[in-house]
Amino acid sequence: MAILKKTVVAMSVMVAVSSVQAATPSNEEMWVLLQQVQQQLTDVQQQNNQLLVENQSLKTKVEQTEKTVLEANETVEALAETTEQAVKAVSTSANNTTIGGYGELHYNNLEDEDGDKTKKVDFHRFVLFFAHEFNDRLRLFSELELEHSIAGESQNGEIELEQAYIEYDISSQYRVKGGLFLTPVGIINETHEPATFYGTERNNVEKHIIPATWWEAGAMFSGEIAQGFSYDVAISSGLDVSKEGTKSTYKIRDGRQKVSQALADDLAYTGRLKWTGLPGIELAATVQYQEDITQSQDPTAGSATLFETHAVIQRGDFGLRALYAIWDLDGEGPKADGYDEQTGWYVEPSYRINEYFGVFTRYSEWDNQAGNAVDSEYDQFDLGVNWWPHEDVVVKLDYQNQDKPANGESDGFNVGLGYQF
Amino acid sequence: MGLILSSFTVFARGVYQTDQDFLTEVFNNSVPKSKVVWMKADLASTVAELLGHKYAGLRIRYWRNEQRSAWILEEIGKEKPITFGIVVAEGKIENIKVLAFRESRGGEIRHPAFTQQFKLVQLDDMQLDRNIDGVSGATLSVRAMTVVARLALYLDKFTG
């Protein structure tokens, strides 16, 4: 038993010694351990250095990318700027010469009280505008027109130069033009693109009294007195109702010489005042004086004075056009047959249903021999619709009823197709 | 240089206000930095719809502070570009002006009697919410002003 105890004690001591030996390594072991730790530290440091290098390189790359992005931005900016300027330059230089035009095809189906029918289709007007800007202040404007499709010997139509003038801006308020230009009178004489007015045919008052389309050669000065208040004064060639020396009817429309080897013995003096001070409203009046309405071909013709005034109102969907014109021919010749007074007026209310459709009605009266008691007055009632599939394209349909002094009544309908660009 | 520039402004036909003067007036001397809106595919087609034709540039520059945005836009009337200055506040036109007019007809659209019709006008389904009465003989200039008003209102919303 005593031996067993000793053995147990001895074993316990050995265990204790060996456990004490494990907790405190020897110097050699410590050295190995230290070396291991040292190695690990070196590794970490190396990794750290590597990371530092990588970080630095990333930073450089980011900076480079930022720089590239910035440069790319600047390049895009420069490219956009250059492209836009190039586009602008090209379009501006191309815009120095511009073309435009308008055209209208008409179908008339009319019947007089004797039952005589007139059915016609006619490409009434095919017009080309050519304009050129020499510089910011000096420009050319021209209008060349083919009427009734075919021109030439024994054909119905004609080719006409209706405008060809040089215009110069003296300042933003004053300008002067010289050449062949439309007389500043009436509503449709200067603005007659089909999409701008109601009715297939132009109104008869402006046609027979003014007489539209009316152009002369000369010079015109235009100015602005106040906001929306302008004037035009012109000296130009005039009418010749004598038909090259032969006494004619003195009818104003027949006196248009169209600046075609036109007699220029006597000039015409025109003045117009126009007020457009409120949106949608135009009020204007024109006076013209001609020294001799036959260019001194007929000693009995005398001088002539035109007075015309009109209003164009378009407020919201409601429109109204009204015009009055009167010629006073001074001589004994015109007086003999009542041509000393040639006058007419019309009133045309309209309603724009929407962007595409508008309806109108017009009542007009005109008389080229109003100076005597003989009945020579025409009157006409129109009712119709305009359809604009595009703001520059128009289809027209209208009914007309005309009272003539000689042939009595006639009525019928007209269809038109027109465009402008 | 200033003298040359200002005399140029006086004599150049129809330059009523320079772009810079317009912006200085609108932002009371503290003009914000300009921004651009690029004519990317979707926007380009909407802009074409508003204008009635493709926009000729690649982007449109504008100026905006907290209260309002200002736009300088060009649109051809009949033949030549008209420069418009437009101020939009809270989705409505605060002011529209003709800065430069180069057409030979239709200059009446610059008068306040005409431009005041645009005050407080806003977009309603891509159209102006109010009828604009035209100027006799200036149909195309009126059309140009109506179109840029629509464009400025749309872009104000798009970029706002």
Short mmCIF file of N, CA, C and O in Angstrom, two decimals, chain A residues 90-132:
data_model
loop_
_atom_site.label_atom_id
_atom_site.label_comp_id
_atom_site.label_asym_id
_atom_site.label_seq_id
_atom_site.Cartn_x
_atom_site.Cartn_y
_atom_site.Cartn_z
N VAL A 90 -23.91 77.19 -92.50
CA VAL A 90 -24.41 76.62 -93.76
C VAL A 90 -25.82 77.12 -94.03
O VAL A 90 -26.13 77.59 -95.12
N SER A 91 -26.68 77.04 -92.98
CA SER A 91 -28.06 77.43 -93.21
C SER A 91 -28.17 78.93 -93.46
O SER A 91 -28.98 79.38 -94.24
N THR A 92 -27.30 79.73 -92.80
CA THR A 92 -27.36 81.18 -93.01
C THR A 92 -26.94 81.53 -94.43
O THR A 92 -27.60 82.32 -95.08
N SER A 93 -25.85 80.89 -94.90
CA SER A 93 -25.41 81.23 -96.25
C SER A 93 -26.42 80.73 -97.27
O SER A 93 -26.69 81.38 -98.27
N ALA A 94 -27.01 79.55 -96.98
CA ALA A 94 -28.03 79.03 -97.89
C ALA A 94 -29.26 79.93 -97.86
O ALA A 94 -29.96 80.06 -98.85
N ASN A 95 -29.49 80.55 -96.67
CA ASN A 95 -30.68 81.38 -96.52
C ASN A 95 -30.57 82.73 -97.21
O ASN A 95 -31.53 83.47 -97.25
N ASN A 96 -29.40 83.08 -97.72
CA ASN A 96 -29.30 84.36 -98.41
C ASN A 96 -30.17 84.41 -99.65
O ASN A 96 -30.64 85.45 -100.04
N THR A 97 -30.35 83.26 -100.26
CA THR A 97 -31.27 83.19 -101.39
C THR A 97 -32.39 82.23 -101.01
O THR A 97 -32.14 81.11 -100.62
N THR A 98 -33.61 82.73 -101.09
CA THR A 98 -34.73 81.88 -100.69
C THR A 98 -35.75 81.80 -101.80
O THR A 98 -35.87 82.72 -102.61
N ILE A 99 -36.43 80.69 -101.83
CA ILE A 99 -37.55 80.58 -102.77
C ILE A 99 -38.82 80.29 -102.00
O ILE A 99 -38.79 79.79 -100.89
N GLY A 100 -39.92 80.66 -102.59
CA GLY A 100 -41.22 80.39 -102.00
C GLY A 100 -42.20 80.35 -103.14
O GLY A 100 -41.81 80.46 -104.31
N GLY A 101 -43.46 80.23 -102.80
CA GLY A 101 -44.43 80.26 -103.87
C GLY A 101 -45.82 79.95 -103.38
O GLY A 101 -46.03 79.68 -102.20
N TYR A 102 -46.75 80.02 -104.29
CA TYR A 102 -48.10 79.57 -103.99
C TYR A 102 -48.78 79.17 -105.29
O TYR A 102 -48.27 79.50 -106.39
N GLY A 103 -49.89 78.48 -105.17
CA GLY A 103 -50.62 78.09 -106.36
C GLY A 103 -52.07 77.86 -106.01
O GLY A 103 -52.41 77.62 -104.84
N GLU A 104 -52.94 77.98 -107.02
CA GLU A 104 -54.35 77.68 -106.77
C GLU A 104 -55.02 77.11 -108.01
O GLU A 104 -54.86 77.62 -109.11
N LEU A 105 -55.73 76.00 -107.76
CA LEU A 105 -56.50 75.33 -108.80
C LEU A 105 -57.98 75.59 -108.51
O LEU A 105 -58.42 75.40 -107.38
N HIS A 106 -58.70 76.04 -109.52
CA HIS A 106 -60.12 76.40 -109.31
C HIS A 106 -61.05 75.56 -110.20
O HIS A 106 -60.73 75.30 -111.36
N TYR A 107 -62.19 75.22 -109.64
CA TYR A 107 -63.27 74.63 -110.44
C TYR A 107 -64.50 75.49 -110.24
O TYR A 107 -64.89 75.78 -109.10
N ASN A 108 -65.07 75.99 -111.35
CA ASN A 108 -66.26 76.83 -111.27
C ASN A 108 -67.43 76.10 -111.94
O ASN A 108 -67.28 75.58 -113.03
N ASN A 109 -68.56 76.12 -111.29
CA ASN A 109 -69.78 75.53 -111.85
C ASN A 109 -70.90 76.54 -111.64
O ASN A 109 -71.52 76.60 -110.59
N LEU A 110 -71.13 77.36 -112.68
CA LEU A 110 -72.08 78.47 -112.55
C LEU A 110 -73.18 78.37 -113.61
O LEU A 110 -72.95 77.84 -114.70
N GLU A 111 -74.33 78.93 -113.29
CA GLU A 111 -75.46 78.88 -114.21
C GLU A 111 -76.18 80.21 -114.14
O GLU A 111 -76.51 80.68 -113.05
N ASP A 112 -76.45 80.82 -115.32
CA ASP A 112 -77.20 82.08 -115.28
C ASP A 112 -78.70 81.81 -115.40
O ASP A 112 -79.12 80.66 -115.57
N GLU A 113 -79.50 82.88 -115.35
CA GLU A 113 -80.95 82.64 -115.25
C GLU A 113 -81.55 82.10 -116.55
O GLU A 113 -82.67 81.59 -116.56
N ASP A 114 -80.80 82.19 -117.66
CA ASP A 114 -81.27 81.59 -118.91
C ASP A 114 -80.93 80.11 -118.99
O ASP A 114 -81.22 79.44 -119.98
N GLY A 115 -80.27 79.63 -117.98
CA GLY A 115 -79.91 78.21 -117.95
C GLY A 115 -78.56 77.91 -118.58
O GLY A 115 -78.17 76.75 -118.72
N ASP A 116 -77.85 78.96 -119.02
CA ASP A 116 -76.51 78.74 -119.58
C ASP A 116 -75.54 78.37 -118.47
O ASP A 116 -75.44 79.07 -117.46
N LYS A 117 -74.84 77.26 -118.72
CA LYS A 117 -73.94 76.76 -117.69
C LYS A 117 -72.48 77.04 -118.03
O LYS A 117 -72.09 76.97 -119.20
N THR A 118 -71.71 77.35 -117.03
CA THR A 118 -70.26 77.50 -117.21
C THR A 118 -69.58 76.55 -116.25
O THR A 118 -69.71 76.70 -115.03
N LYS A 119 -68.92 75.55 -116.82
CA LYS A 119 -68.17 74.62 -115.96
C LYS A 119 -66.72 74.67 -116.43
O LYS A 119 -66.44 74.32 -117.58
N LYS A 120 -65.85 75.09 -115.53
CA LYS A 120 -64.44 75.24 -115.93
C LYS A 120 -63.53 74.78 -114.82
O LYS A 120 -63.83 74.96 -113.64
N VAL A 121 -62.42 74.20 -115.25
CA VAL A 121 -61.38 73.93 -114.27
C VAL A 121 -60.12 74.63 -114.77
O VAL A 121 -59.80 74.61 -115.95
N ASP A 122 -59.44 75.29 -113.85
CA ASP A 122 -58.35 76.17 -114.27
C ASP A 122 -57.28 76.21 -113.18
O ASP A 122 -57.58 76.46 -112.01
N PHE A 123 -56.04 75.93 -113.57
CA PHE A 123 -54.96 76.18 -112.62
C PHE A 123 -54.67 77.68 -112.71
O PHE A 123 -53.87 78.14 -113.51
N HIS A 124 -55.41 78.42 -111.91
CA HIS A 124 -55.47 79.87 -112.07
C HIS A 124 -54.10 80.54 -111.90
O HIS A 124 -53.70 81.36 -112.70
N ARG A 125 -53.41 80.16 -110.83
CA ARG A 125 -52.12 80.83 -110.59
C ARG A 125 -51.06 79.85 -110.10
O ARG A 125 -51.31 79.06 -109.20
N PHE A 126 -49.90 79.91 -110.71
CA PHE A 126 -48.73 79.16 -110.23
C PHE A 126 -47.62 80.20 -110.07
O PHE A 126 -47.16 80.79 -111.04
N VAL A 127 -47.22 80.41 -108.82
CA VAL A 127 -46.35 81.55 -108.52
C VAL A 127 -45.07 81.09 -107.83
O VAL A 127 -45.10 80.22 -106.96
N LEU A 128 -43.97 81.68 -108.24
CA LEU A 128 -42.69 81.42 -107.57
C LEU A 128 -42.11 82.74 -107.06
O LEU A 128 -42.08 83.73 -107.78
N PHE A 129 -41.68 82.70 -105.79
CA PHE A 129 -40.99 83.86 -105.21
C PHE A 129 -39.50 83.55 -105.20
O PHE A 129 -39.09 82.45 -104.82
N PHE A 130 -38.71 84.52 -105.57
CA PHE A 130 -37.26 84.42 -105.39
C PHE A 130 -36.81 85.66 -104.63
O PHE A 130 -37.13 86.77 -105.05
N ALA A 131 -36.09 85.42 -103.55
CA ALA A 131 -35.59 86.56 -102.78
C ALA A 131 -34.12 86.36 -102.54
O ALA A 131 -33.63 85.23 -102.43
N HIS A 132 -33.40 87.44 -102.48
CA HIS A 132 -31.98 87.34 -102.18
C HIS A 132 -31.58 88.47 -101.25
O HIS A 132 -31.97 89.62 -101.46
#
